[in-house]
CSV table of C-alpha atoms in Angstrom, one decimal:
chain,number,residue,atom,x,y,z
A,1,MET,CA,-18.8,-13.5,-15.7
A,2,GLU,CA,-17.2,-12.0,-18.8
A,3,PHE,CA,-19.6,-9.1,-18.6
A,4,LEU,CA,-18.7,-8.4,-15.0
A,5,ASN,CA,-15.0,-8.6,-15.8
A,6,GLN,CA,-15.5,-6.0,-18.6
A,7,LEU,CA,-17.6,-3.8,-16.3
A,8,LEU,CA,-14.9,-3.7,-13.6
A,9,SER,CA,-12.2,-3.1,-16.2
A,10,ASP,CA,-14.2,-0.1,-17.6
A,11,PHE,CA,-14.8,1.2,-14.0
A,12,SER,CA,-11.1,1.0,-13.2
A,13,SER,CA,-10.1,2.8,-16.4
A,14,LEU,CA,-12.7,5.6,-15.8
A,15,ALA,CA,-11.7,6.1,-12.2
A,16,TRP,CA,-8.0,6.2,-13.0
A,17,GLY,CA,-8.3,8.9,-15.6
A,18,LEU,CA,-6.3,12.1,-16.1
A,19,PRO,CA,-8.2,14.0,-13.3
A,20,LEU,CA,-7.1,11.5,-10.6
A,21,LEU,CA,-3.5,11.5,-11.9
A,22,ILE,CA,-3.5,15.3,-11.6
A,23,LEU,CA,-5.0,15.1,-8.1
A,24,LEU,CA,-2.6,12.4,-6.8
A,25,ILE,CA,0.7,13.4,-8.5
A,26,GLY,CA,0.0,17.1,-9.0
A,27,GLY,CA,-1.4,17.3,-5.4
A,28,GLY,CA,1.6,15.5,-4.1
A,29,LEU,CA,4.0,17.8,-6.0
A,30,TYR,CA,2.2,20.8,-4.6
A,31,LEU,CA,2.6,19.5,-1.1
A,32,LEU,CA,6.3,18.8,-1.7
A,33,ILE,CA,7.0,22.3,-3.0
A,34,ARG,CA,4.6,23.9,-0.4
A,35,SER,CA,6.6,22.4,2.4
A,36,HIS,CA,9.9,23.4,0.8
A,37,PHE,CA,11.0,19.8,0.9
A,38,LEU,CA,11.3,20.2,4.7
A,39,PRO,CA,10.1,16.8,5.7
A,40,PHE,CA,12.9,15.2,3.6
A,41,ARG,CA,15.5,17.1,5.6
A,42,TYR,CA,14.3,15.3,8.8
A,43,LEU,CA,14.6,11.7,7.7
A,44,GLY,CA,17.2,11.1,10.4
A,45,HIS,CA,14.9,12.6,13.1
A,46,ALA,CA,12.1,10.3,11.7
A,47,LEU,CA,14.3,7.3,12.3
A,48,ASN,CA,14.9,8.4,15.9
A,49,VAL,CA,11.2,8.8,16.5
A,50,LEU,CA,10.6,5.4,15.0
A,51,ARG,CA,13.1,3.7,17.3
A,52,GLY,CA,11.2,5.1,20.3
A,53,LYS,CA,13.5,8.0,21.4
A,54,TYR,CA,10.6,10.3,22.0
A,55,ASP,CA,8.0,7.7,23.2
A,56,ASP,CA,5.8,8.7,26.1
A,57,PRO,CA,3.5,6.0,27.5
A,58,ASN,CA,1.1,8.7,28.7
A,59,ASP,CA,0.4,10.1,25.3
A,60,PRO,CA,-3.1,9.5,23.8
A,61,GLY,CA,-3.4,6.6,21.3
A,62,GLU,CA,-3.3,2.8,21.3
A,63,ILE,CA,0.0,1.7,19.7
A,64,SER,CA,3.7,2.9,19.4
A,65,HIS,CA,5.1,4.7,16.4
A,66,PHE,CA,6.9,1.5,15.3
A,67,GLN,CA,3.7,-0.5,15.6
A,68,ALA,CA,1.8,2.1,13.6
A,69,LEU,CA,4.4,2.1,10.8
A,70,SER,CA,4.5,-1.8,10.9
A,71,THR,CA,0.7,-1.9,10.7
A,72,ALA,CA,0.6,0.5,7.8
A,73,LEU,CA,3.5,-1.3,6.1
A,74,SER,CA,2.0,-4.7,6.7
A,75,ALA,CA,-0.9,-3.5,4.5
A,76,THR,CA,1.3,-1.9,1.8
A,77,VAL,CA,4.3,-4.4,1.8
A,78,GLY,CA,2.3,-7.2,0.4
A,79,MET,CA,1.2,-8.4,-3.0
A,80,GLY,CA,1.5,-4.9,-4.4
A,81,ASN,CA,5.2,-5.3,-4.1
A,82,ILE,CA,5.5,-8.8,-5.4
A,83,ALA,CA,2.6,-9.3,-7.8
A,84,GLY,CA,1.8,-5.6,-8.5
A,85,VAL,CA,5.4,-4.9,-9.8
A,86,ALA,CA,5.2,-8.0,-12.0
A,87,VAL,CA,1.9,-6.8,-13.4
A,88,ALA,CA,3.5,-3.4,-14.1
A,89,ILE,CA,6.5,-4.8,-15.9
A,90,SER,CA,4.6,-7.4,-17.9
A,91,ILE,CA,2.2,-4.7,-19.2
A,92,GLY,CA,4.5,-1.6,-19.3
A,93,GLY,CA,8.0,-3.0,-19.5
A,94,PRO,CA,11.0,-1.7,-17.4
A,95,GLY,CA,10.0,1.9,-17.8
A,96,ALA,CA,7.0,1.4,-15.6
A,97,VAL,CA,9.4,1.0,-12.6
A,98,PHE,CA,10.7,4.6,-13.1
A,99,TRP,CA,7.1,6.0,-12.7
A,100,MET,CA,6.6,3.8,-9.6
A,101,TRP,CA,9.7,5.6,-8.2
A,102,ILE,CA,8.2,9.0,-9.0
A,103,SER,CA,5.0,8.0,-7.3
A,104,ALA,CA,6.9,6.9,-4.2
A,105,VAL,CA,8.9,10.2,-3.8
A,106,VAL,CA,5.7,12.3,-4.3
A,107,GLY,CA,3.9,9.7,-2.1
A,108,MET,CA,6.4,10.3,0.8
A,109,SER,CA,5.3,14.0,0.9
A,110,THR,CA,1.6,13.0,0.7
A,111,LYS,CA,1.9,10.4,3.5
A,112,PHE,CA,3.6,13.1,5.7
A,113,PHE,CA,0.6,15.4,5.3
A,114,THR,CA,-2.2,12.9,5.5
A,115,SER,CA,-0.7,11.2,8.6
A,116,SER,CA,0.1,14.5,10.4
A,117,LEU,CA,-3.6,15.4,9.8
A,118,ALA,CA,-4.7,12.0,11.2
A,119,ILE,CA,-3.1,13.1,14.6
A,120,MET,CA,-3.9,16.8,14.4
A,121,TYR,CA,-7.6,16.2,13.9
A,122,ARG,CA,-8.4,13.0,15.7
A,123,GLY,CA,-12.1,12.5,16.5
A,124,LYS,CA,-14.0,10.2,18.8
A,125,ASP,CA,-16.2,7.3,17.7
A,126,SER,CA,-19.6,6.5,19.2
A,127,ALA,CA,-18.0,4.7,22.1
A,128,GLY,CA,-15.8,7.7,23.0
A,129,GLU,CA,-12.6,6.1,21.7
A,130,ILE,CA,-10.0,8.4,20.0
A,131,GLN,CA,-9.8,7.6,16.3
A,132,GLY,CA,-7.8,9.0,13.3
A,133,GLY,CA,-8.1,8.8,9.6
A,134,PRO,CA,-9.4,10.8,6.6
A,135,MET,CA,-13.1,10.6,7.7
A,136,TYR,CA,-12.1,12.1,11.1
A,137,PHE,CA,-9.8,14.8,9.7
A,138,ILE,CA,-12.5,15.8,7.1
A,139,MET,CA,-15.1,16.2,9.9
A,140,GLU,CA,-12.8,17.7,12.6
A,141,GLY,CA,-10.7,19.8,10.2
A,142,LEU,CA,-13.2,21.0,7.6
A,143,GLY,CA,-16.3,20.9,9.7
A,144,LYS,CA,-19.6,19.1,9.8
A,145,SER,CA,-20.8,20.5,6.5
A,146,TRP,CA,-18.2,18.3,4.8
A,147,LYS,CA,-19.6,15.1,6.3
A,148,PRO,CA,-20.9,13.7,2.9
A,149,LEU,CA,-17.2,13.6,1.8
A,150,ALA,CA,-16.3,11.6,5.0
A,151,VAL,CA,-19.2,9.3,4.4
A,152,PHE,CA,-18.2,8.8,0.8
A,153,PHE,CA,-14.6,7.9,1.8
A,154,SER,CA,-15.9,5.4,4.5
A,155,LEU,CA,-18.3,3.7,2.1
A,156,CYS,CA,-15.5,3.2,-0.5
A,157,GLY,CA,-13.3,2.0,2.4
A,158,LEU,CA,-15.7,-0.8,3.2
A,159,ILE,CA,-14.9,-2.3,-0.3
A,160,GLY,CA,-11.4,-1.0,-0.7
A,161,ALA,CA,-10.3,-2.7,2.5
A,162,LEU,CA,-11.4,-6.1,1.3
A,163,PRO,CA,-8.5,-8.6,1.0
A,164,VAL,CA,-9.6,-10.0,-2.4
A,165,PHE,CA,-6.4,-9.1,-4.4
A,166,ASN,CA,-4.0,-10.4,-1.7
A,167,VAL,CA,-6.0,-13.6,-1.3
A,168,ASN,CA,-6.3,-14.1,-5.0
A,169,GLN,CA,-2.5,-13.8,-5.5
A,170,LEU,CA,-1.7,-15.9,-2.4
A,171,THR,CA,-3.9,-18.7,-3.8
A,172,GLN,CA,-2.2,-18.4,-7.2
A,173,ALA,CA,1.2,-18.6,-5.5
A,174,LEU,CA,0.3,-21.7,-3.5
A,175,ASN,CA,-1.1,-23.4,-6.6
A,176,ASP,CA,1.8,-22.5,-8.9
A,177,ILE,CA,4.7,-23.0,-6.4
A,178,LEU,CA,3.4,-25.7,-4.0
A,179,LEU,CA,0.5,-27.7,-5.3
A,180,ILE,CA,0.8,-28.1,-9.1
A,181,PRO,CA,4.6,-29.1,-9.1
A,182,ASN,CA,3.8,-31.7,-6.4
A,183,GLY,CA,1.0,-33.3,-8.5
A,184,VAL,CA,-1.9,-31.9,-6.6
A,185,GLU,CA,-5.0,-31.2,-8.7
A,186,VAL,CA,-6.0,-27.6,-8.3
A,187,GLY,CA,-9.5,-26.2,-8.9
A,188,LEU,CA,-12.5,-24.8,-7.0
A,189,LYS,CA,-12.1,-27.4,-4.2
A,190,SER,CA,-8.4,-26.7,-3.5
A,191,ASN,CA,-9.0,-23.0,-3.7
A,192,LEU,CA,-11.9,-23.2,-1.2
A,193,ILE,CA,-9.6,-25.2,1.2
A,194,ILE,CA,-7.0,-22.5,0.9
A,195,GLY,CA,-9.7,-19.9,1.6
A,196,PHE,CA,-10.9,-21.7,4.8
A,197,VAL,CA,-7.3,-22.0,6.1
A,198,LEU,CA,-6.8,-18.3,5.6
A,199,ILE,CA,-10.1,-17.5,7.3
A,200,SER,CA,-9.0,-19.5,10.4
A,201,ILE,CA,-5.6,-17.7,10.7
A,202,THR,CA,-7.0,-14.2,9.9
A,203,GLY,CA,-9.9,-14.6,12.3
A,204,LEU,CA,-7.6,-15.4,15.3
A,205,VAL,CA,-5.7,-12.2,14.8
A,206,ILE,CA,-8.3,-9.6,13.6
A,207,LEU,CA,-10.8,-10.4,16.3
A,208,GLY,CA,-8.2,-9.1,18.8
A,209,GLY,CA,-8.3,-5.5,17.4
A,210,ILE,CA,-5.5,-3.0,16.6
A,211,LYS,CA,-3.3,-3.9,19.6
A,212,ARG,CA,-3.0,-7.5,18.5
A,213,ILE,CA,-2.6,-6.5,14.8
A,214,GLY,CA,0.1,-4.0,15.8
A,215,ASN,CA,2.0,-6.6,17.9
A,216,VAL,CA,1.8,-9.3,15.2
A,217,ALA,CA,2.8,-6.9,12.4
A,218,SER,CA,5.7,-5.4,14.3
A,219,ARG,CA,7.2,-8.9,14.6
A,220,LEU,CA,6.4,-10.3,11.1
A,221,VAL,CA,7.1,-7.4,8.8
A,222,PRO,CA,10.7,-6.5,9.6
A,223,SER,CA,11.9,-10.1,9.4
A,224,MET,CA,10.2,-10.8,6.1
A,225,VAL,CA,11.5,-7.6,4.5
A,226,ALA,CA,15.0,-8.7,5.6
A,227,LEU,CA,14.6,-12.2,4.2
A,228,TYR,CA,13.2,-10.9,0.9
A,229,PHE,CA,16.1,-8.4,0.7
A,230,VAL,CA,18.7,-11.3,1.1
A,231,LEU,CA,16.9,-13.5,-1.5
A,232,VAL,CA,16.9,-10.7,-4.1
A,233,ILE,CA,20.5,-9.8,-3.4
A,234,VAL,CA,21.4,-13.5,-4.2
A,235,ILE,CA,19.6,-13.1,-7.6
A,236,LEU,CA,21.2,-9.8,-8.4
A,237,VAL,CA,24.7,-11.1,-7.6
A,238,ALA,CA,24.1,-14.2,-9.8
A,239,HIS,CA,23.2,-11.8,-12.7
A,240,SER,CA,25.5,-8.9,-11.8
A,241,ASP,CA,26.8,-8.8,-15.4
A,242,VAL,CA,23.5,-7.4,-16.6
A,243,LEU,CA,22.4,-5.4,-13.6
A,244,VAL,CA,23.8,-2.0,-14.8
A,245,TYR,CA,22.2,-2.5,-18.2
A,246,TYR,CA,18.7,-3.0,-16.7
A,247,LEU,CA,19.1,-0.1,-14.3
A,248,LYS,CA,19.8,2.1,-17.4
A,249,LEU,CA,16.9,0.5,-19.2
A,250,ILE,CA,14.5,1.5,-16.4
A,251,PHE,CA,15.4,5.2,-17.1
A,252,THR,CA,15.6,5.1,-20.9
A,253,ASP,CA,12.4,3.0,-21.3
A,254,ALA,CA,10.4,5.3,-19.0
A,255,PHE,CA,10.2,7.8,-22.0
A,256,ALA,CA,10.2,5.3,-24.8
A,257,ALA,CA,7.1,3.2,-24.1
A,258,ASN,CA,7.4,0.4,-26.6
A,259,TYR,CA,4.8,-1.8,-25.0
A,260,TYR,CA,1.5,-0.1,-25.7
A,261,PRO,CA,-0.8,0.1,-28.7
A,262,LYS,CA,-0.6,3.5,-30.3
A,263,ASP,CA,-4.3,4.3,-30.3
A,264,ASP,CA,-4.4,5.8,-26.8
A,265,THR,CA,-5.0,9.6,-26.8
A,266,PHE,CA,-3.8,10.6,-23.3
A,267,LEU,CA,-0.4,12.5,-23.3
A,268,GLY,CA,0.4,11.5,-26.9
A,269,GLY,CA,-0.8,8.0,-26.2
A,270,VAL,CA,1.8,5.4,-25.4
A,271,LEU,CA,3.8,7.4,-22.9
A,272,GLY,CA,0.7,8.5,-21.1
A,273,ALA,CA,-0.5,4.9,-20.7
A,274,LEU,CA,2.9,3.9,-19.4
A,275,ILE,CA,3.1,6.8,-16.9
A,276,LEU,CA,-0.5,6.1,-15.7
A,277,HIS,CA,0.2,2.4,-15.3
A,278,GLY,CA,3.4,2.9,-13.3
A,279,ILE,CA,1.7,5.5,-11.0
A,280,LYS,CA,-1.4,3.3,-10.6
A,281,ARG,CA,0.8,0.3,-9.5
A,282,GLY,CA,2.9,2.7,-7.3
A,283,ALA,CA,-0.2,4.0,-5.6
A,284,PHE,CA,-1.5,0.4,-5.2
A,285,SER,CA,1.8,-0.5,-3.7
A,286,ASN,CA,2.4,2.4,-1.2
A,287,GLU,CA,-1.2,3.7,-0.9
A,288,ALA,CA,0.0,7.3,-0.6
A,289,GLY,CA,-3.0,9.6,-0.9
A,290,ILE,CA,-5.5,6.8,-0.8
A,291,GLY,CA,-6.2,7.3,2.9
A,292,THR,CA,-5.7,3.8,4.4
A,293,ALA,CA,-2.3,4.4,6.2
A,294,PRO,CA,-3.6,7.5,8.2
A,295,MET,CA,-6.1,5.2,9.9
A,296,ALA,CA,-3.2,3.1,11.3
A,297,HIS,CA,-1.0,6.2,12.1
A,298,GLY,CA,-4.0,7.9,13.7
A,299,ALA,CA,-4.0,5.2,16.4
A,300,ALA,CA,-0.3,6.0,17.4
A,301,LYS,CA,0.5,7.0,21.0
A,302,THR,CA,1.6,10.6,20.4
A,303,ASP,CA,0.5,14.2,20.9
A,304,GLU,CA,2.9,15.4,18.2
A,305,PRO,CA,1.3,15.2,14.8
A,306,ILE,CA,4.5,16.1,12.9
A,307,ARG,CA,6.3,13.2,14.5
A,308,GLU,CA,3.8,10.7,13.2
A,309,GLY,CA,3.8,12.4,9.8
A,310,LEU,CA,7.6,11.9,9.6
A,311,VAL,CA,7.4,8.3,10.6
A,312,ALA,CA,4.6,7.7,8.0
A,313,MET,CA,6.8,9.3,5.4
A,314,LEU,CA,9.2,6.4,5.7
A,315,GLY,CA,6.5,4.0,4.5
A,316,PRO,CA,6.7,4.7,0.7
A,317,ALA,CA,10.5,4.7,0.9
A,318,ILE,CA,10.6,1.2,2.4
A,319,ASP,CA,7.7,-0.1,0.4
A,320,THR,CA,8.3,1.2,-3.1
A,321,LEU,CA,11.8,2.5,-3.3
A,322,ILE,CA,13.3,-0.6,-1.6
A,323,VAL,CA,10.9,-3.6,-1.8
A,324,CYS,CA,9.4,-2.8,-5.2
A,325,THR,CA,12.8,-2.0,-6.7
A,326,LEU,CA,14.1,-5.4,-5.5
A,327,THR,CA,11.2,-7.2,-7.1
A,328,ALA,CA,11.6,-5.3,-10.4
A,329,LEU,CA,15.3,-5.9,-10.6
A,330,ALA,CA,14.9,-9.7,-9.9
A,331,ILE,CA,12.3,-9.9,-12.7
A,332,LEU,CA,14.4,-7.9,-15.1
A,333,VAL,CA,17.9,-9.4,-14.6
A,334,THR,CA,16.7,-13.0,-14.9
A,335,GLY,CA,14.9,-12.1,-18.2
A,336,VAL,CA,11.7,-14.0,-17.2
A,337,TRP,CA,9.6,-10.9,-18.2
A,338,GLU,CA,10.5,-11.6,-21.8
A,339,THR,CA,10.7,-15.4,-21.8
A,340,THR,CA,7.5,-16.5,-20.0
A,341,SER,CA,3.8,-15.7,-20.3
A,342,ASP,CA,3.4,-15.7,-16.6
A,343,ASN,CA,1.8,-12.7,-14.9
A,344,GLY,CA,1.5,-11.4,-11.3
A,345,VAL,CA,3.0,-13.5,-8.6
A,346,SER,CA,3.9,-16.3,-11.0
A,347,LEU,CA,6.3,-14.0,-12.9
A,348,THR,CA,8.2,-13.2,-9.7
A,349,ALA,CA,8.3,-16.9,-8.8
A,350,SER,CA,9.9,-17.6,-12.2
A,351,ALA,CA,12.6,-15.1,-11.4
A,352,PHE,CA,13.4,-16.8,-8.1
A,353,ALA,CA,13.3,-20.3,-9.6
A,354,ASP,CA,15.8,-19.1,-12.3
A,355,VAL,CA,18.6,-18.5,-9.8
A,356,MET,CA,17.6,-20.9,-6.9
A,357,PRO,CA,15.9,-23.8,-8.9
A,358,ASN,CA,15.3,-26.1,-5.9
A,359,TYR,CA,14.4,-23.8,-3.0
A,360,GLY,CA,14.1,-20.2,-4.3
A,361,LYS,CA,10.4,-20.3,-5.1
A,362,TYR,CA,9.6,-22.0,-1.7
A,363,LEU,CA,11.4,-19.2,0.2
A,364,LEU,CA,9.5,-16.7,-2.0
A,365,LEU,CA,6.3,-18.5,-1.0
A,366,VAL,CA,7.2,-18.0,2.7
A,367,CYS,CA,7.7,-14.2,2.1
A,368,ILE,CA,4.4,-14.1,0.0
A,369,ALA,CA,2.5,-15.9,2.7
A,370,VAL,CA,3.7,-13.6,5.5
A,371,PHE,CA,3.3,-10.4,3.4
A,372,SER,CA,-0.2,-11.5,2.4
A,373,MET,CA,-1.3,-12.6,5.9
A,374,SER,CA,0.0,-9.4,7.5
A,375,SER,CA,-1.9,-7.4,4.9
A,376,LEU,CA,-5.1,-9.3,5.7
A,377,PHE,CA,-4.8,-8.3,9.4
A,378,SER,CA,-4.3,-4.6,8.7
A,379,TYR,CA,-7.0,-4.2,6.0
A,380,SER,CA,-9.6,-5.7,8.4
A,381,TYR,CA,-8.8,-2.9,10.8
A,382,TYR,CA,-9.3,-0.2,8.1
A,383,GLY,CA,-12.6,-1.7,7.2
A,384,THR,CA,-13.8,-1.8,10.8
A,385,LYS,CA,-12.9,1.8,11.3
A,386,CYS,CA,-15.0,2.8,8.2
A,387,MET,CA,-17.9,0.6,9.5
A,388,SER,CA,-17.6,2.2,13.0
A,389,PHE,CA,-17.7,5.7,11.5
A,390,LEU,CA,-20.7,5.0,9.4
A,391,PHE,CA,-22.8,2.8,11.7
A,392,GLY,CA,-21.4,3.2,15.2
A,393,ALA,CA,-18.6,1.5,17.1
A,394,ASP,CA,-20.9,-1.2,18.4
A,395,LYS,CA,-21.5,-2.4,14.8
A,396,LYS,CA,-17.9,-2.6,13.7
A,397,HIS,CA,-17.5,-6.3,14.5
A,398,TYR,CA,-20.0,-7.2,11.8
A,399,TYR,CA,-17.5,-6.0,9.2
A,400,ASN,CA,-15.1,-8.8,10.2
A,401,TYR,CA,-17.7,-11.4,9.2
A,402,PHE,CA,-18.2,-9.7,5.8
A,403,TYR,CA,-14.4,-9.5,5.5
A,404,ILE,CA,-13.9,-13.1,6.3
A,405,LEU,CA,-16.5,-14.2,3.7
A,406,SER,CA,-14.7,-12.1,1.1
A,407,ILE,CA,-11.6,-14.2,1.5
A,408,LEU,CA,-13.5,-17.0,-0.2
A,409,ILE,CA,-14.4,-14.7,-3.1
A,410,GLY,CA,-10.7,-13.7,-3.5
A,411,ALA,CA,-9.6,-17.3,-3.5
A,412,THR,CA,-12.0,-18.4,-6.2
A,413,THR,CA,-12.1,-15.5,-8.8
A,414,SER,CA,-9.7,-14.2,-11.5
A,415,LEU,CA,-6.8,-11.8,-11.0
A,416,SER,CA,-8.1,-9.2,-13.5
A,417,MET,CA,-11.5,-8.9,-11.8
A,418,MET,CA,-9.9,-8.5,-8.3
A,419,ILE,CA,-7.3,-6.0,-9.4
A,420,ASN,CA,-9.8,-3.8,-11.4
A,421,LEU,CA,-12.2,-3.8,-8.5
A,422,ILE,CA,-9.6,-2.7,-5.9
A,423,ASP,CA,-7.9,-0.3,-8.3
A,424,GLY,CA,-11.2,1.5,-9.0
A,425,ILE,CA,-12.3,1.8,-5.4
A,426,PHE,CA,-8.8,3.0,-4.4
A,427,ALA,CA,-9.2,5.8,-6.9
A,428,LEU,CA,-12.5,6.8,-5.4
A,429,MET,CA,-11.0,6.8,-1.9
A,430,ALA,CA,-8.2,9.1,-3.0
A,431,ILE,CA,-10.6,11.9,-4.0
A,432,PRO,CA,-11.9,12.8,-0.5
A,433,THR,CA,-8.4,12.1,1.0
A,434,MET,CA,-6.5,14.4,-1.3
A,435,LEU,CA,-9.1,17.2,-1.4
A,436,ALA,CA,-9.2,17.4,2.4
A,437,THR,CA,-5.4,17.2,2.6
A,438,LEU,CA,-4.8,20.0,0.1
A,439,ILE,CA,-7.3,22.3,1.8
A,440,LEU,CA,-5.8,21.6,5.3
A,441,ALA,CA,-2.1,21.6,4.1
A,442,PRO,CA,-1.4,25.2,5.3
A,443,LYS,CA,-2.3,24.1,8.9
A,444,VAL,CA,0.2,21.3,8.7
A,445,ILE,CA,2.9,23.7,7.5
A,446,VAL,CA,2.2,26.0,10.5
A,447,GLU,CA,2.5,22.9,12.9
A,448,LEU,CA,5.7,21.7,11.1
A,449,LYS,CA,7.4,25.1,11.6
A,450,ALA,CA,6.3,25.2,15.3
A,451,TYR,CA,7.6,21.7,15.8
A,452,ILE,CA,11.0,22.4,14.2
A,453,LYS,CA,11.3,25.5,16.4
A,454,ARG,CA,10.5,23.4,19.6
A,455,MET,CA,13.1,20.8,18.6
A,456,LYS,CA,15.8,23.4,18.2
A,457,GLU,CA,15.0,24.9,21.6
A,458,GLU,CA,15.2,21.5,23.4
């Protein structure tokens, strides 16, 4: 087991090297400059699209703009925001948060392009259903000769869509917050019971397909983000005396990097490790450039690619700039990042218990449970789309059985193994997604200018 752990750690480190950082952040910056920051000027318009102002029930697709964003967000607003931020701070200190913010702003631009492409170049699966996502825009936009890239993305997606990290952290949260304090002995048996309960709930939703997932996500996600927001505001008010200090520390610490060994060679060592860690956790949180969200946005009912791109762009803003920042500030102002050895979700729970000793961690557990469960629903959809592309639409239901089995693996293995596995696979998924997006970017710019012109004429 130790050998496997080391192997996954080496795989993750190799995949997240300097070349990928240049592709994700450099590519995102290129898209930002190439579009002259245009998408950012249409945030208000994006909100109007999201609330249904331009909806047409006769447009092609399966779900509304709001359901598409909720489905994509239900995958990203999950343990990446609660456990991932805690992992980033415990390893990289407050400065890691700044680099998560950078990754989010750049990620907004990337999400705009990838999700616009998901509508511009929708393909059909073997059953004749319209589908969107990186594998389809690679095939439809770049041509059949690029199929190996689409196949590579889909093969990685089969593993990247597995819910092992979410399940692992939800199990840890249930153990630390609910079971251990109430005298319940935790071990393999209790973890397996948690796994089977999660399997039952997940099975009920995912076997109903994207429409049921979209319906459930659009109800669960907004209410949980609101509850989480209120809880963190309570923590920040209780520690308002140190809030400004920690906000400053996020900026000053971003370039100080006091938390790393000095023997790293990338970008002068310590600073490079910190930047890489913050961006890796940011990418894990908002998934910009990875290629998962375009699969949800590709199912939206619309014939206007730019509209869906603008809606998708709101994802990293909500996910990383709002929810991740709330988690980071809660952990920093309470001081638990310096006073406990907890990591992941347990560190966030310590912050909530600090201000609301009796009920804080239980309310956090409700948020964690809903965030995790909604992520489980969305990821299964991504996996079935990859399965469908590779082996035909009639085989996609087999993925759900494999997916459900992986819940037991996530519930019974270590955090480091799960996070290294998914990190590494996400890195591999980003390569075909970003390459195709950068090549097809000029076509999105042409479509964007035409769309703005049409909007002005209406």
